[in-house]
PDB file of C-alpha atoms in Angstrom:
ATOM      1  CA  UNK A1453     -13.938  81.890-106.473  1.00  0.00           C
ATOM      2  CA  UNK A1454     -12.852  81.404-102.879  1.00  0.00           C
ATOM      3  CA  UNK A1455      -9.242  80.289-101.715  1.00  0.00           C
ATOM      4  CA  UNK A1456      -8.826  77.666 -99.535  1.00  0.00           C
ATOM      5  CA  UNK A1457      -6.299  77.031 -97.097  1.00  0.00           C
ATOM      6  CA  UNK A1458      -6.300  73.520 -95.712  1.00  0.00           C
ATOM      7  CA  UNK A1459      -3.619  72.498 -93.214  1.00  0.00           C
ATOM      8  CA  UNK A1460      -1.487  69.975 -92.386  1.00  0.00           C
ATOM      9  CA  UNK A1461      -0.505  69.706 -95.874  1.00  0.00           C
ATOM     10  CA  UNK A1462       0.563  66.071 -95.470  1.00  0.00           C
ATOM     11  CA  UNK A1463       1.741  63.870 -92.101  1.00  0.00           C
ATOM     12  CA  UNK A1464       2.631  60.782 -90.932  1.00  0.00           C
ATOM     13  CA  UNK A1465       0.845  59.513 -87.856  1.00  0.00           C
ATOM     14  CA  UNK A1466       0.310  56.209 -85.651  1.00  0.00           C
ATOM     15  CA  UNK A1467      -2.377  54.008 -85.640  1.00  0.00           C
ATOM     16  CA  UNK A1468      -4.825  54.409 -83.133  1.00  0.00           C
ATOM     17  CA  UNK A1469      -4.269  58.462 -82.940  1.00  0.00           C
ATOM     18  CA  UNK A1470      -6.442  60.873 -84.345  1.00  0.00           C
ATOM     19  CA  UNK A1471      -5.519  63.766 -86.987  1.00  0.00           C
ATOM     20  CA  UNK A1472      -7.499  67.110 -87.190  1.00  0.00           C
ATOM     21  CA  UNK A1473      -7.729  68.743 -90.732  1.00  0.00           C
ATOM     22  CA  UNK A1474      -8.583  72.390 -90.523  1.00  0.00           C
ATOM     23  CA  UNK A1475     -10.133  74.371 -93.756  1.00  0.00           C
ATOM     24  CA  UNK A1476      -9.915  77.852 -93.749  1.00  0.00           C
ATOM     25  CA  UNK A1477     -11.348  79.255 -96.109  1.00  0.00           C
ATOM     26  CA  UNK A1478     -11.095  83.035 -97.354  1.00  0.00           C
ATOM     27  CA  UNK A1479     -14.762  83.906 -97.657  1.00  0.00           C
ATOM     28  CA  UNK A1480     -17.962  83.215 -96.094  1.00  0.00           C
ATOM     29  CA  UNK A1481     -19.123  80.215 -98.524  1.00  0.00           C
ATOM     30  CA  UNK A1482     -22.266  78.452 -98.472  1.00  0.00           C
ATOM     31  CA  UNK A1483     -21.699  74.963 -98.207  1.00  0.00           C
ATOM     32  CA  UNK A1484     -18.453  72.671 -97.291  1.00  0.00           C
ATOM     33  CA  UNK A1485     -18.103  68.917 -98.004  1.00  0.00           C
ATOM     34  CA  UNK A1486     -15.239  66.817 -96.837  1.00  0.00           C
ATOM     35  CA  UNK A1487     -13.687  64.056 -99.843  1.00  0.00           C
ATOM     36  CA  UNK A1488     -11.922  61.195 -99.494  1.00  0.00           C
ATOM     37  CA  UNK A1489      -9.298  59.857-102.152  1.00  0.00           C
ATOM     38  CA  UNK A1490      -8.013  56.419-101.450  1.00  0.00           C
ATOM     39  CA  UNK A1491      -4.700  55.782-103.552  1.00  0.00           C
ATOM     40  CA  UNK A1492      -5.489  55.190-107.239  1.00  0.00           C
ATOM     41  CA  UNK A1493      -9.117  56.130-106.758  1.00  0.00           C
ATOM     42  CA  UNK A1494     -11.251  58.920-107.335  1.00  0.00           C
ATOM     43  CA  UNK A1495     -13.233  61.249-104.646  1.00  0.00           C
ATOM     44  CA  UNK A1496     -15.826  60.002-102.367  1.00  0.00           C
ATOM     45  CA  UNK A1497     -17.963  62.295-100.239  1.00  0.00           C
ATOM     46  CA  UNK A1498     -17.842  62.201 -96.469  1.00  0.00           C
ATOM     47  CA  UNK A1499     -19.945  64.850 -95.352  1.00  0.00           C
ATOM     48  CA  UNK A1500     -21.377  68.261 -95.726  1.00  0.00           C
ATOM     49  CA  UNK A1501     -20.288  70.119 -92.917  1.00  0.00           C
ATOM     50  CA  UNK A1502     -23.456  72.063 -92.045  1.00  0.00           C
ATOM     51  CA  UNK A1503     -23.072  75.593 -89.601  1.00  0.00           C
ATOM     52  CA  UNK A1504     -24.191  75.206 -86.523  1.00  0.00           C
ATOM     53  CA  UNK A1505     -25.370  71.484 -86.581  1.00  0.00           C
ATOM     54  CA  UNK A1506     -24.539  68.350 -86.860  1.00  0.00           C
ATOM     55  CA  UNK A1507     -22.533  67.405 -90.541  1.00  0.00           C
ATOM     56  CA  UNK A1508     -24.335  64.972 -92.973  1.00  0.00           C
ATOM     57  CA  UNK A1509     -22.709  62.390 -93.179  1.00  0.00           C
ATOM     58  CA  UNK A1510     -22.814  59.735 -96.742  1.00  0.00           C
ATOM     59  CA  UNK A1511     -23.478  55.812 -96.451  1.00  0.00           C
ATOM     60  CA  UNK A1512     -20.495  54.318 -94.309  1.00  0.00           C
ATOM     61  CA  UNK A1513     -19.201  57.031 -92.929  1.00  0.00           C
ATOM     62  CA  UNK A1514     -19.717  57.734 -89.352  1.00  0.00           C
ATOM     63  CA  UNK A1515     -19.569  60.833 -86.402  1.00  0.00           C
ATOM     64  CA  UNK A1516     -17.748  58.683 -84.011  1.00  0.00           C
ATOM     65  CA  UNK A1517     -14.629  58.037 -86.877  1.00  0.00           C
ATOM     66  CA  UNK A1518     -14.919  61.504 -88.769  1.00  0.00           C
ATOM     67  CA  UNK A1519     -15.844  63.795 -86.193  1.00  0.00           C
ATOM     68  CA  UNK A1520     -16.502  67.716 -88.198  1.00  0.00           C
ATOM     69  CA  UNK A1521     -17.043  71.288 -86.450  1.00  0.00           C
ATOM     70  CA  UNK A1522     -18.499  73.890 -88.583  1.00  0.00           C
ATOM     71  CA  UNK A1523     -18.130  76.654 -85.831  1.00  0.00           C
ATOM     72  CA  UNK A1524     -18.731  79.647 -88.671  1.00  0.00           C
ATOM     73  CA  UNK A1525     -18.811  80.415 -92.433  1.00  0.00           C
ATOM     74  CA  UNK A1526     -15.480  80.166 -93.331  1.00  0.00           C
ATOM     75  CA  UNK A1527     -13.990  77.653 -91.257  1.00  0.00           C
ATOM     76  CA  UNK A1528     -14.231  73.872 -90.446  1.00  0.00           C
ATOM     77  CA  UNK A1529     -12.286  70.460 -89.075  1.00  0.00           C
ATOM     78  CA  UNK A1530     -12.661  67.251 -90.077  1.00  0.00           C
ATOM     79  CA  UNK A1531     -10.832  64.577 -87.759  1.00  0.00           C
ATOM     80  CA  UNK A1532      -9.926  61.007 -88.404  1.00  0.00           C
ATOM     81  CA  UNK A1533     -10.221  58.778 -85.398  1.00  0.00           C
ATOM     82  CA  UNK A1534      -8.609  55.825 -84.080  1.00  0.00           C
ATOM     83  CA  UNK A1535      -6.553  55.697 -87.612  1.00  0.00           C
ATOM     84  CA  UNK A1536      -5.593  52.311 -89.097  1.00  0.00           C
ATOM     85  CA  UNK A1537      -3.375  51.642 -92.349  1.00  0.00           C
ATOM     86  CA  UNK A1538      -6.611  51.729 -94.396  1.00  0.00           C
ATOM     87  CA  UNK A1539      -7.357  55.634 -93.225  1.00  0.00           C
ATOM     88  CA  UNK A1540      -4.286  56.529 -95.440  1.00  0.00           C
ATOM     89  CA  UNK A1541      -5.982  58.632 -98.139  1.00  0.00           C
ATOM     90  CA  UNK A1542      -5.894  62.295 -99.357  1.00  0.00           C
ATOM     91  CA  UNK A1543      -8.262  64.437 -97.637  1.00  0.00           C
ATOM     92  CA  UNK A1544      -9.761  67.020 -99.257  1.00  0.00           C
ATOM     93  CA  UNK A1545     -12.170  70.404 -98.353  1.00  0.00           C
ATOM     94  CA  UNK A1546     -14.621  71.525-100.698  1.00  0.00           C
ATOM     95  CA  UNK A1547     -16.648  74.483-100.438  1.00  0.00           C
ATOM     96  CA  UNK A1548     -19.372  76.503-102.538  1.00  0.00           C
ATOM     97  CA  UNK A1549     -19.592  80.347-101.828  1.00  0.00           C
ATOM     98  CA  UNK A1550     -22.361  82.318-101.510  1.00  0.00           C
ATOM     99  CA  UNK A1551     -23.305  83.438-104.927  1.00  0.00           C
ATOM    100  CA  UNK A1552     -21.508  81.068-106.592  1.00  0.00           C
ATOM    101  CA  UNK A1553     -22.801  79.713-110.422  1.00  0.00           C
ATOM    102  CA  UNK A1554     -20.497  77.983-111.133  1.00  0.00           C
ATOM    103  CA  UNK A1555     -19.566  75.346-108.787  1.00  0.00           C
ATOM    104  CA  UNK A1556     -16.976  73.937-106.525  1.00  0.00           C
ATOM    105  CA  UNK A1557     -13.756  74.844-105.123  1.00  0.00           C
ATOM    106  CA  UNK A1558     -11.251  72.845-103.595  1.00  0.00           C
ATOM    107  CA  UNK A1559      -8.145  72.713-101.445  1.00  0.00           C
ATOM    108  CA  UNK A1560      -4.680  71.226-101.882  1.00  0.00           C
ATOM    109  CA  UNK A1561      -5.574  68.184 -99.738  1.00  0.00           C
ATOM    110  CA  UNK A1562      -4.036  66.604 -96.717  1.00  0.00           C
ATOM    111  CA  UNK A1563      -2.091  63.754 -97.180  1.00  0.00           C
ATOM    112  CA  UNK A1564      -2.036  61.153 -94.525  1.00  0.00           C
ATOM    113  CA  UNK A1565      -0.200  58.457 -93.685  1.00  0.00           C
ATOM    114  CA  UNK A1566      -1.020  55.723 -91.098  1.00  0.00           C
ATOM    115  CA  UNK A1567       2.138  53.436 -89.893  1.00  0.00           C
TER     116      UNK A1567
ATOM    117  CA  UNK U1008     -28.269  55.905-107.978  1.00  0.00           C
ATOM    118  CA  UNK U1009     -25.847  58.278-109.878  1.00  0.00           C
ATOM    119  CA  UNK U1010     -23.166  56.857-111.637  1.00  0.00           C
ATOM    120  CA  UNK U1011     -20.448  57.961-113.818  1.00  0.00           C
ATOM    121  CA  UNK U1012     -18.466  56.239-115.890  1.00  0.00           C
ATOM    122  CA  UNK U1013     -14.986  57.841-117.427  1.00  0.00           C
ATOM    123  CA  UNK U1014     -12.608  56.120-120.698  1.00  0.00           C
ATOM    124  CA  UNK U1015     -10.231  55.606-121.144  1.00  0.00           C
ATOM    125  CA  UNK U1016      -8.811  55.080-117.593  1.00  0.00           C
ATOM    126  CA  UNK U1017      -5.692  56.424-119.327  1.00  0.00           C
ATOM    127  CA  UNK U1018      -4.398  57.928-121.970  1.00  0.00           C
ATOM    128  CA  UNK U1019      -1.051  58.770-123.608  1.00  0.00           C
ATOM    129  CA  UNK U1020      -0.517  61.530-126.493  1.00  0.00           C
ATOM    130  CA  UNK U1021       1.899  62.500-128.582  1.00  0.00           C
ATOM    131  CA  UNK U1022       2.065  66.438-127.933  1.00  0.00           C
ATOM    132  CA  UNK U1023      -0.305  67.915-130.539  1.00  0.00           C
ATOM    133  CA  UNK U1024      -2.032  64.316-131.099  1.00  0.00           C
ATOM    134  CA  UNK U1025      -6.246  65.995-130.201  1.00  0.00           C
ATOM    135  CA  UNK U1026      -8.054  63.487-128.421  1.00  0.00           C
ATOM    136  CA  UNK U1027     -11.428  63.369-126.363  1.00  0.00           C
ATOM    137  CA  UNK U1028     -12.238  61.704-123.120  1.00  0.00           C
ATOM    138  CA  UNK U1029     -15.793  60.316-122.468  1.00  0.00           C
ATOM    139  CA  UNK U1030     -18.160  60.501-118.960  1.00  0.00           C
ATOM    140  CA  UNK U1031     -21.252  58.593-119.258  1.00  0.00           C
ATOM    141  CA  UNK U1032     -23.577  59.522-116.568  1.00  0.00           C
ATOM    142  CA  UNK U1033     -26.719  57.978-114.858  1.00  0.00           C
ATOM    143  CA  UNK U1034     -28.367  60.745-112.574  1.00  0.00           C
ATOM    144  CA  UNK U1035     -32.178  61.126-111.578  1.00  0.00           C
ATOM    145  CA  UNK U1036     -32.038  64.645-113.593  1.00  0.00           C
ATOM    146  CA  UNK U1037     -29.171  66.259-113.759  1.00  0.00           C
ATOM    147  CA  UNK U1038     -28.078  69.788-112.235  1.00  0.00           C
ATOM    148  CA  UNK U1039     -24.988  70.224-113.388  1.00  0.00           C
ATOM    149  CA  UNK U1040     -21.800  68.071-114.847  1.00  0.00           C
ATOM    150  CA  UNK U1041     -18.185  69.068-113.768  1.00  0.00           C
ATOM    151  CA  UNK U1042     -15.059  68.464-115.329  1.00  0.00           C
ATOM    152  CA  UNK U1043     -12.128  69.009-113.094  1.00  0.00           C
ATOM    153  CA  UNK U1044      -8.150  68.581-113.349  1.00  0.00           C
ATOM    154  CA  UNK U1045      -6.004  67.208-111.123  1.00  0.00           C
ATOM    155  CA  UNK U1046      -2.354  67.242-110.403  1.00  0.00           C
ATOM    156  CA  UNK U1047      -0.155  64.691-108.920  1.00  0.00           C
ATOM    157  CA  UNK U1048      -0.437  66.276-104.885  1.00  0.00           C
ATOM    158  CA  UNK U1049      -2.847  68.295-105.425  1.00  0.00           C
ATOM    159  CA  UNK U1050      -6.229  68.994-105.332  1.00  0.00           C
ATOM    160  CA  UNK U1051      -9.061  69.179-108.757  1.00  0.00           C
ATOM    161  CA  UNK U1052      -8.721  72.451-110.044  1.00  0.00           C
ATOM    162  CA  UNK U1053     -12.177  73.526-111.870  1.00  0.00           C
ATOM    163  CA  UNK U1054     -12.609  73.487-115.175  1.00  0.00           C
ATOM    164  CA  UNK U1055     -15.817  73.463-116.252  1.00  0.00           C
ATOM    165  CA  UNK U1056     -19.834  73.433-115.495  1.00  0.00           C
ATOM    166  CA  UNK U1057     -21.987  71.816-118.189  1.00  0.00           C
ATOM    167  CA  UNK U1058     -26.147  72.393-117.330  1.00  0.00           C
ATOM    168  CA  UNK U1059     -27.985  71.054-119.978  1.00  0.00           C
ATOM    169  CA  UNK U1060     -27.758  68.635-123.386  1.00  0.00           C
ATOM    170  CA  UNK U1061     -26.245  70.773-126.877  1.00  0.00           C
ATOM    171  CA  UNK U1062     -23.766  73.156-124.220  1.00  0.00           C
ATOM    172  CA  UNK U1063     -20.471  73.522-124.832  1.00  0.00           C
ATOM    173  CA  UNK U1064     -17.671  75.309-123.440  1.00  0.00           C
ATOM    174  CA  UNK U1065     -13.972  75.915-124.229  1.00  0.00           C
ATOM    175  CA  UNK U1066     -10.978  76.861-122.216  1.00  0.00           C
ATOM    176  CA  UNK U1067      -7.971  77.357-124.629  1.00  0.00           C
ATOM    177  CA  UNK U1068      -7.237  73.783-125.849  1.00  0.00           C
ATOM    178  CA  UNK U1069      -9.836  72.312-124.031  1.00  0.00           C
ATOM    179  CA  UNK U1070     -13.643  72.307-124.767  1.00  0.00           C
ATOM    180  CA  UNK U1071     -16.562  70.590-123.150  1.00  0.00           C
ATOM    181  CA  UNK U1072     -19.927  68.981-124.529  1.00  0.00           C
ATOM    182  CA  UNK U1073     -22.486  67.387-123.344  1.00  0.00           C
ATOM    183  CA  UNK U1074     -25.887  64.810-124.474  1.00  0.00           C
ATOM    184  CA  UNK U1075     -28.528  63.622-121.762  1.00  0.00           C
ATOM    185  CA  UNK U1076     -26.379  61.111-121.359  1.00  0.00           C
ATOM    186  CA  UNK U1077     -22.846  61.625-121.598  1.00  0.00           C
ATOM    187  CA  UNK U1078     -20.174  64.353-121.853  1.00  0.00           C
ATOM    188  CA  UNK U1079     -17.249  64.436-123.904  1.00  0.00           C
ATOM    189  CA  UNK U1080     -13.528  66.657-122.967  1.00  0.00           C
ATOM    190  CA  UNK U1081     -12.104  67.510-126.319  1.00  0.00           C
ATOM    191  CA  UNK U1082      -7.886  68.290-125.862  1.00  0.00           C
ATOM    192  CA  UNK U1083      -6.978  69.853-129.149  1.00  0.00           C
ATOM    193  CA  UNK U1084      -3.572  70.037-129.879  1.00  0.00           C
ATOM    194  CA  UNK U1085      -2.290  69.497-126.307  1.00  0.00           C
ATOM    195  CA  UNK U1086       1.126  69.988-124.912  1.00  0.00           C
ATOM    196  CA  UNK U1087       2.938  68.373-121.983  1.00  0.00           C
ATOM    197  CA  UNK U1088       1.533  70.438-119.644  1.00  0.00           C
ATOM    198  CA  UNK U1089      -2.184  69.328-120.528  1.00  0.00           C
ATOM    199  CA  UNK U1090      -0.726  65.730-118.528  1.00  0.00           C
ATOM    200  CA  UNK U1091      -3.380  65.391-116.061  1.00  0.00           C
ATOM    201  CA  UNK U1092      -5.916  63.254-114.697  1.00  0.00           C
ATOM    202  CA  UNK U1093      -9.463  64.734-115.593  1.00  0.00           C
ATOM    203  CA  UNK U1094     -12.574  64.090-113.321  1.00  0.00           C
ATOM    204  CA  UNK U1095     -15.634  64.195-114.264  1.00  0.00           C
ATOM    205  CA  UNK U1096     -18.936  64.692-111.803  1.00  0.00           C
ATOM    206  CA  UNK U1097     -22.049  65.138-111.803  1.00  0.00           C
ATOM    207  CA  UNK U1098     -24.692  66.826-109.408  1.00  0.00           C
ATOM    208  CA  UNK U1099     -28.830  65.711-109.172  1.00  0.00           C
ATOM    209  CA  UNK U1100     -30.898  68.136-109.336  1.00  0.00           C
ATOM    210  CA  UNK U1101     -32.487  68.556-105.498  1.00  0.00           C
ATOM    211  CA  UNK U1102     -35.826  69.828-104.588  1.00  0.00           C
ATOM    212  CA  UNK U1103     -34.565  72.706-102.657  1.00  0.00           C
ATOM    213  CA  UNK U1104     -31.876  75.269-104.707  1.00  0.00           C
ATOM    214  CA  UNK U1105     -29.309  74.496-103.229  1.00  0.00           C
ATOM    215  CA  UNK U1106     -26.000  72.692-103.793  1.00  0.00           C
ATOM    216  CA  UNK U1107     -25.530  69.111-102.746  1.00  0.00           C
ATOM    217  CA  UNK U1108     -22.823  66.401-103.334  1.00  0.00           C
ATOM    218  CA  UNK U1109     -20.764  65.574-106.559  1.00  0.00           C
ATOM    219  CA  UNK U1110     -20.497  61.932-107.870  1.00  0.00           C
ATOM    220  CA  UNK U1111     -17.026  61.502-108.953  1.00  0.00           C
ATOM    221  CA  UNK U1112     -15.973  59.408-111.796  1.00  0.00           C
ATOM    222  CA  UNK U1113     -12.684  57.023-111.500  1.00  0.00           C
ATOM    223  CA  UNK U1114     -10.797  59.925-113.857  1.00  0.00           C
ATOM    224  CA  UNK U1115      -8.574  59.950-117.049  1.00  0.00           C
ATOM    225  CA  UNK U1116      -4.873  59.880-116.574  1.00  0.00           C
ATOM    226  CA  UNK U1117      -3.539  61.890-119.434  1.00  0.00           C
ATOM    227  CA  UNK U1118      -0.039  61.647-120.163  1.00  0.00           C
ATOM    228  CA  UNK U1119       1.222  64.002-123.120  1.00  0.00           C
ATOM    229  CA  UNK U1120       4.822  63.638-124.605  1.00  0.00           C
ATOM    230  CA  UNK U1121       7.133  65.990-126.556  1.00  0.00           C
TER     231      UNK U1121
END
């Protein structure tokens, strides 16, 4: 299955600022989602990053607060706008390769903070 | 819309107590069902994909099943290292053949002692 790299790792930043989350990813993979985990909770889908369009995104999330590039296969950003307190969640990339049976892979996740 | 449901929200073993967590789905046909563990930091780590009611599969102390309309995780045995929430999710089956979106469930908190 593919490896994922997904950076920062965690960080702390001030509302109103925005955060970009880069997955890089060591394959050329079919599909990549962004998740959401709120503290406690379990994943929630943001969008499916799509190549060279616009991302999908799912019922409340929007393009002007998650802005996501797709540029290529292996590679894509997801940033938070404008962050408040309630944007502090774990972030994670998911992808499905090409050829892949058996499912999806994740990163490690990007831990943010909003003070 | 697709729901799952996972029980016990947690659960706490005696190290080589077996026990089985439950996901009860609702999906408008079902591609596949996931079971994933996570550590504390880090993100779900695959486990298993589950296609259609009567499969099973095992993964040393762990083994999957499923029904049309729930799956069951099966830790035989486990050891402190099998401490771990476990997710379960579930994808519909699209029109095209391609892969959409998992549903998440809320996840079982497993906590196994010596």
């Amino acid at each position: 299955s593919a490896v994922i790299s997904q950076k920062p790792s965690r960080d702390i930043c001030q509302r109103g600022t925005s955060l970009t989350i880069q997955c890089q990813v060591d394959s050329q993979v079919t599909m990549m989602f962004w998740y959401r985990q709120q503290p406690g909770q379990s994943l929630t889908l943001i969008a499916t990053a799509n190549q060279g369009s616009e991302a999908t995104y799912e019922s409340g999330f929007v393009i002007d607060k998650f802005p996501i590039s797709r540029p290529n296969l292996t590679f894509s950003t997801l940033t938070v706008s404008n962050m408040s307190p309630e944007d502090s969640s774990i972030y994670l990339c998911s992808v499905v390769g090409q050829g892949d049976y058996y499912g999806y892979t994740f990163g490690s996740g990007t831990r943010l903070t909003v003070v | 819309e697709d729901q799952v449901t996972q029980s016990p929200e947690a659960l706490r073993l005696q190290e080589g107590e077996s026990s089985s967590l439950n996901c009860s789905y609702t999906v408008s046909g079902l591609r596949g069902l996931f079971w994933y563990r996570q550590d504390p930091g880090k993100g779900p780590e695959f486990l298993f994909t589950l296609y259609s009611a009567g499969e099973e599969k095992e993964k040393e102390r762990l083994k999957a099943t499923l029904t049309k309309k729930e799956s069951f995780l099966h830790i035989t045995a486990p050891k402190p290292e099998d401490s771990a929430t476990y997710l379960c999710a579930v994808q519909a089956r699209m029109t095209t053949d391609s892969w959409g979106k998992l549903q998440f469930g809320a996840g079982t908190q497993v906590v196994v002692t010596p």
